[in-house]
C-alpha positions as semicolon CSV with decimal commas, in nm:
position;residue;x (nm);y (nm);z (nm)
1;M;3,220;1,917;1,049
2;V;3,463;1,692;0,814
3;A;3,468;1,859;0,456
4;G;3,279;1,691;0,187
5;H;2,983;1,599;0,432
6;T;2,735;1,804;0,266
7;L;2,803;1,613;-0,053
8;F;2,790;1,267;0,078
9;R;2,476;1,313;0,332
10;I;2,277;1,247;-0,021
11;I;2,459;0,977;-0,121
12;F;2,375;0,801;0,161
13;T;1,979;0,853;0,167
14;A;1,737;0,600;0,279
15;M;1,692;0,377;0,000
16;S;1,325;0,454;0,024
17;I;1,299;0,715;-0,193
18;T;1,001;0,848;-0,358
19;L;0,967;0,781;-0,795
20;P;1,045;1,046;-1,039
21;A;0,726;1,286;-1,083
22;N;0,625;1,111;-1,422
23;A;0,659;0,840;-1,291
24;S;0,305;0,680;-1,127
25;A;0,305;0,589;-0,789
26;E;-0,004;0,364;-0,818
27;K;0,014;-0,015;-0,773
28;L;0,054;-0,210;-1,123
29;K;-0,115;-0,529;-1,171
30;S;0,088;-0,660;-1,496
31;C;0,291;-0,460;-1,798
32;A;0,189;-0,578;-2,180
33;A;0,558;-0,519;-2,240
34;E;0,899;-0,381;-2,183
35;M;0,949;0,007;-2,178
36;E;1,178;0,228;-2,303
37;Y;1,354;0,435;-1,999
38;A;1,174;0,739;-1,956
39;G;1,421;0,894;-1,688
40;P;1,668;1,135;-1,687
41;A;1,971;1,053;-1,927
42;P;2,253;0,772;-1,815
43;I;2,592;0,896;-1,832
44;S;2,948;0,653;-1,915
45;V;3,236;0,610;-1,784
46;V;3,526;0,481;-1,963
47;I;3,804;0,274;-1,784
48;P;4,174;0,373;-1,947
49;D;4,395;0,103;-1,953
50;V;4,707;0,251;-1,739
51;P;5,034;0,108;-1,758
52;L;5,172;-0,017;-1,498
53;S;5,510;0,135;-1,526
54;S;5,355;0,482;-1,512
55;A;5,164;0,381;-1,139
56;K;5,306;0,493;-0,798
57;Q;5,524;0,207;-0,644
58;T;5,546;0,356;-0,266
59;I;5,306;0,508;-0,007
60;P;5,337;0,856;-0,007
61;N;5,280;1,081;0,302
62;A;5,283;0,777;0,527
63;D;5,309;1,002;0,877
64;D;5,057;1,240;0,700
65;L;4,854;1,007;0,626
66;L;4,831;0,880;0,974
67;A;4,784;1,231;1,146
68;L;4,483;1,260;0,852
69;F;4,319;0,912;0,987
70;A;4,345;1,006;1,317
71;D;4,131;1,329;1,258
72;M;3,903;1,190;1,040
73;F;3,859;0,935;1,299
74;T;3,782;1,209;1,573
75;K;3,621;1,438;1,358
76;S;3,324;1,161;1,151
77;K;3,253;1,058;1,530
78;A;3,286;0,680;1,436
79;T;3,281;0,418;1,698
80;S;3,523;0,197;1,473
81;L;3,699;0,322;1,119
82;S;3,891;0,120;0,885
83;V;3,996;0,305;0,570
84;G;4,251;0,129;0,239
85;L;4,421;0,376;0,003
86;A;4,625;0,219;-0,279
87;N;4,691;0,288;-0,672
88;Q;4,670;0,038;-0,923
89;V;4,973;-0,180;-0,816
90;G;5,211;-0,148;-0,561
91;P;5,133;-0,145;-0,142
92;I;4,791;-0,068;-0,004
93;W;4,845;0,176;0,319
94;S;4,531;0,041;0,550
95;E;4,486;0,186;0,882
96;T;4,146;0,042;1,171
97;R;4,071;0,219;1,485
98;G;3,799;0,115;1,733
99;L;3,730;-0,283;1,659
100;E;3,582;-0,433;2,003
101;D;3,819;-0,724;2,093
102;A;3,674;-1,003;1,919
103;E;3,609;-0,785;1,613
104;K;3,825;-0,808;1,305
105;L;3,612;-0,721;1,045
106;H;3,342;-0,463;0,901
107;Y;3,011;-0,501;0,735
108;W;3,016;-0,334;0,364
109;A;2,686;-0,380;0,312
110;S;2,530;-0,240;-0,026
111;V;2,912;-0,259;-0,150
112;G;2,891;-0,605;-0,205
113;K;2,645;-0,586;-0,434
114;S;2,957;-0,548;-0,698
115;F;3,067;-0,908;-0,570
116;T;2,710;-1,066;-0,653
117;A;2,756;-0,867;-0,996
118;V;3,084;-0,982;-1,057
119;I;2,931;-1,343;-1,011
120;I;2,658;-1,269;-1,274
121;M;2,894;-1,129;-1,503
122;Q;3,135;-1,435;-1,514
123;L;2,865;-1,617;-1,607
124;I;2,735;-1,403;-1,907
125;E;3,099;-1,455;-2,030
126;D;3,122;-1,816;-1,997
127;Q;2,773;-1,815;-2,162
128;R;2,570;-1,949;-1,954
129;L;2,396;-1,660;-1,877
130;S;2,255;-1,372;-2,093
131;L;2,187;-0,984;-2,034
132;D;1,843;-1,037;-2,192
133;D;1,775;-1,344;-1,983
134;K;1,395;-1,301;-1,814
135;L;1,359;-1,357;-1,440
136;S;1,091;-1,608;-1,503
137;N;1,370;-1,825;-1,627
138;W;1,445;-1,922;-1,306
139;I;1,177;-1,738;-1,028
140;D;0,856;-1,792;-1,070
141;D;0,536;-1,547;-0,966
142;V;0,700;-1,240;-0,944
143;P;0,512;-0,901;-1,102
144;N;0,620;-0,902;-1,478
145;G;0,893;-1,197;-1,441
146;D;0,848;-1,255;-1,771
147;L;0,947;-0,904;-1,888
148;I;1,218;-0,827;-1,640
149;T;1,562;-0,921;-1,761
150;I;1,921;-0,978;-1,572
151;K;2,000;-0,655;-1,718
152;M;1,723;-0,450;-1,522
153;L;1,832;-0,653;-1,194
154;L;2,177;-0,553;-1,220
155;D;2,129;-0,167;-1,303
156;H;1,722;-0,130;-1,091
157;T;1,530;-0,126;-1,375
158;S;1,317;-0,371;-1,293
159;G;1,036;-0,207;-1,139
160;L;1,044;-0,435;-0,848
161;Y;0,910;-0,309;-0,473
162;N;1,257;-0,310;-0,235
163;A;1,074;-0,573;-0,016
164;N;1,316;-0,482;0,308
165;E;1,105;-0,114;0,236
166;D;0,773;-0,320;0,413
167;R;0,606;-0,194;0,706
168;T;0,517;-0,546;0,791
169;A;0,884;-0,685;0,719
170;A;1,062;-0,393;0,934
171;T;0,902;-0,495;1,253
172;K;1,056;-0,843;1,157
173;G;1,402;-0,724;1,198
174;E;1,507;-1,045;1,395
175;K;1,501;-1,261;1,092
176;P;1,624;-1,221;0,716
177;L;1,342;-1,232;0,464
178;N;1,354;-1,576;0,262
179;L;1,293;-1,599;-0,106
180;E;0,947;-1,651;-0,073
181;D;0,926;-1,341;0,169
182;N;1,012;-1,148;-0,076
183;I;0,818;-1,267;-0,347
184;K;0,472;-1,257;-0,118
185;I;0,579;-0,863;-0,042
186;L;0,643;-0,774;-0,450
187;N;0,295;-0,941;-0,521
188;R;0,130;-0,783;-0,248
189;H;0,263;-0,388;-0,345
190;G;0,292;-0,461;-0,713
191;A;0,530;-0,357;-0,984
192;L;0,635;0,042;-0,938
193;F;0,633;0,062;-1,349
194;C;0,667;-0,117;-1,618
195;P;1,017;-0,302;-1,647
196;G;1,302;-0,107;-1,824
197;Q;1,093;0,255;-1,807
198;Y;1,251;0,413;-1,462
199;W;1,518;0,348;-1,200
200;R;1,471;0,249;-0,868
201;Y;1,675;0,065;-0,618
202;S;1,564;-0,258;-0,538
203;N;1,745;-0,479;-0,310
204;T;1,504;-0,782;-0,375
205;G;1,660;-0,775;-0,748
206;Y;2,021;-0,862;-0,605
207;L;1,834;-1,112;-0,384
208;F;1,718;-1,258;-0,705
209;L;2,078;-1,253;-0,865
210;G;2,198;-1,454;-0,593
211;K;1,915;-1,754;-0,648
212;I;1,987;-1,768;-0,982
213;A;2,368;-1,778;-0,953
214;E;2,298;-2,092;-0,674
215;Q;2,039;-2,233;-0,934
216;I;2,350;-2,240;-1,233
217;Y;2,609;-2,309;-0,990
218;G;2,407;-2,578;-0,772
219;Q;2,608;-2,409;-0,512
220;P;2,510;-2,168;-0,222
221;L;2,646;-1,795;-0,321
222;S;2,856;-1,808;-0,037
223;Q;3,056;-2,134;-0,174
224;I;3,026;-1,941;-0,549
225;I;3,207;-1,608;-0,421
226;Q;3,471;-1,786;-0,204
227;V;3,603;-1,985;-0,536
228;Q;3,542;-1,746;-0,821
229;I;3,651;-1,440;-0,604
230;I;3,807;-1,464;-0,284
231;D;3,986;-1,778;-0,330
232;K;4,116;-1,676;-0,709
233;I;4,268;-1,334;-0,633
234;G;4,390;-1,471;-0,294
235;L;4,174;-1,256;-0,013
236;K;4,275;-1,335;0,306
237;N;4,000;-1,106;0,499
238;T;3,699;-1,126;0,331
239;R;3,381;-1,358;0,333
240;M;3,060;-1,383;0,217
241;I;2,818;-1,381;0,579
242;V;2,483;-1,617;0,588
243;A;2,197;-1,630;0,753
244;H;2,217;-1,746;1,138
245;E;2,618;-1,757;1,155
246;D;2,796;-1,633;1,425
247;I;2,908;-1,277;1,379
248;S;3,104;-1,183;1,647
249;D;3,410;-1,094;1,451
250;I;3,221;-0,825;1,276
251;A;3,201;-0,462;1,424
252;K;2,843;-0,455;1,547
253;P;2,658;-0,157;1,372
254;R;2,671;0,124;1,677
255;P;2,500;0,260;1,862
256;S;2,472;-0,133;1,978
257;D;2,141;-0,097;2,099
258;D;2,010;-0,060;1,733
259;E;1,813;-0,428;1,726
260;K;1,703;-0,386;1,335
261;S;2,014;-0,382;1,208
262;D;2,085;-0,778;1,115
263;I;2,395;-0,752;0,892
264;R;2,298;-1,126;0,777
265;A;1,971;-1,017;0,661
266;P;2,054;-0,847;0,297
267;G;2,200;-1,134;0,189
268;P;2,311;-1,137;-0,249
269;A;2,234;-0,721;-0,190
270;G;2,515;-0,695;0,039
271;P;2,693;-1,042;0,149
272;I;3,056;-0,891;0,249
273;V;3,264;-0,827;0,520
274;A;3,621;-0,748;0,498
275;T;3,897;-0,570;0,573
276;S;3,960;-0,258;0,398
277;A;4,258;-0,358;0,219
278;D;4,097;-0,657;0,082
279;M;3,826;-0,436;-0,048
280;I;4,072;-0,307;-0,276
281;A;4,266;-0,576;-0,339
282;F;3,927;-0,703;-0,477
283;W;3,817;-0,340;-0,696
284;R;4,211;-0,332;-0,800
285;A;4,147;-0,708;-0,940
286;F;3,797;-0,641;-1,091
287;L;3,888;-0,277;-1,248
288;S;4,241;-0,478;-1,405
289;G;4,079;-0,773;-1,574
290;D;4,151;-1,048;-1,328
291;L;3,788;-1,150;-1,244
292;V;3,614;-1,014;-1,577
293;K;3,722;-0,918;-1,899
294;P;3,777;-0,540;-1,928
295;K;3,532;-0,543;-2,238
296;T;3,315;-0,720;-1,961
297;R;3,413;-0,464;-1,718
298;D;3,347;-0,171;-1,951
299;R;3,004;-0,320;-2,027
300;M;2,905;-0,250;-1,644
301;F;3,030;0,143;-1,668
302;A;2,845;0,184;-1,999
303;E;2,502;0,306;-1,918
304;L;2,475;0,486;-1,523
305;F;2,183;0,576;-1,474
306;P;2,070;0,867;-1,218
307;M;2,006;0,812;-0,871
308;F;1,871;0,995;-0,597
309;D;1,992;1,309;-0,721
310;K;2,270;1,421;-0,981
311;N;2,557;1,350;-0,792
312;T;2,491;0,985;-0,819
313;Y;2,459;0,709;-1,101
314;Y;2,399;0,332;-1,121
315;G;2,544;0,082;-1,379
316;L;2,549;-0,302;-1,332
317;G;2,647;-0,334;-0,969
318;V;2,869;-0,064;-0,961
319;M;2,811;0,323;-0,895
320;A;2,995;0,659;-1,037
321;M;3,012;0,962;-0,809
322;R;2,990;1,323;-0,916
323;V;3,234;1,518;-0,656
324;P;3,463;1,821;-0,626
325;D;3,816;1,809;-0,732
326;R;4,126;1,991;-0,547
327;D;4,016;2,304;-0,765
328;G;3,640;2,262;-0,680
329;N;3,521;2,132;-1,023
330;P;3,320;1,828;-1,047
331;V;3,469;1,501;-1,137
332;I;3,361;1,175;-1,115
333;R;3,467;0,911;-0,940
334;I;3,363;0,498;-0,922
335;G;3,293;0,245;-0,697
336;H;3,005;0,174;-0,435
337;T;2,858;0,342;-0,163
338;G;2,683;0,120;0,150
339;G;2,500;0,200;0,474
340;M;2,233;0,065;0,710
341;P;2,200;0,219;1,065
342;G;2,486;0,230;1,253
343;I;2,717;0,145;0,977
344;K;2,891;0,349;0,669
345;A;3,068;0,201;0,377
346;L;3,213;0,322;0,090
347;V;3,460;0,269;-0,234
348;M;3,585;0,555;-0,417
349;I;3,795;0,548;-0,754
350;D;3,961;0,755;-0,981
351;P;3,899;0,611;-1,322
352;V;4,146;0,802;-1,497
353;T;4,452;0,749;-1,219
354;L;4,289;0,429;-1,053
355;E;4,358;0,584;-0,738
356;Y;4,122;0,384;-0,440
357;G;4,029;0,474;-0,115
358;A;3,772;0,223;0,097
359;V;3,624;0,286;0,391
360;A;3,398;0,122;0,662
361;L;3,293;0,288;0,964
362;T;3,020;0,176;1,257
363;G;2,822;0,466;1,374
364;D;2,681;0,769;1,150
365;G;3,001;0,938;1,048
366;P;3,025;1,031;0,652
367;A;3,212;0,757;0,523
368;G;3,233;0,976;0,245
369;A;3,395;1,281;0,376
370;V;3,624;1,051;0,487
371;A;3,681;0,890;0,205
372;Y;3,743;1,237;0,004
373;N;3,983;1,387;0,253
374;M;4,198;1,093;0,292
375;L;4,207;1,033;-0,121
376;K;4,342;1,411;-0,144
377;K;4,583;1,387;0,104
378;W;4,698;1,009;-0,104
């Protein structure tokens, strides 16, 4: 198997994980107050200001990259694969294979959470929203909504159940869950822990963030992302998908007989389809301060909570990953992972050198291993 597969098998573990041993799995009706965090210690990542003159301006080893890409395509057993590589400035190298006739874009699953997070952080910069604002200011009838903050929704410390894990909802894969569906499921399961007490992934928290942005702007999130991100930085092959739209130009989850994988279902928790080159362009603009101010960006990486294992961490819509360097020593990379049956995606960035890798594939291959090996060659 491709080098690095074991490491990244952990990253793409299913979202329905057990709570920490010291977190009660008993259904909670309500909490009296926000709790102090009681889980494993978080980390922080500093994004240095790299002078643009020091960045590489050319594509290194283009022939070698193409040969390695072909090798990764074969070894990963992906049915389609798109890879983008770049430095902070200069050209973006990208290659895509395996798309069917009408397909042009890949779905990036939870990598798209970073788009939703950027929209929220822009609102915070404009003082139209605060990280300390409570969910109940916008959405009613959510367990502990009067204690859950915007920050907790962004970093998954809200204690909210992940509604798409509900077995009843899982049998209805033909239709995305709406806001009312999610709230009913949350109340049926109750809070998993008191707000702020632990970390647990919740797509539903990002649904709420999207709905809050829509209330503030008075527009659908797809329009907000189009204006505030896509048009702002000139992305040409990116859009937010919405319920019931034609998705014939997007690479289908494969094996294609997996009828429960509706890429429109996650909404604000996974809204983006794009090319790998556009995904890198988004992350370059984000880290360079073109979408949010550098101090806002730094706040998003200031407190990253341990996720499923000791190698992955979650901040405000961004992730950090501990991976081996060329000599086998552990180093931190930043970005975001994503996946669902038949689809895997990953953005991986060296926060020191600002070298970028973006990988999206269909099939069950290891996107992380592809990114790791391609970045080593870069």
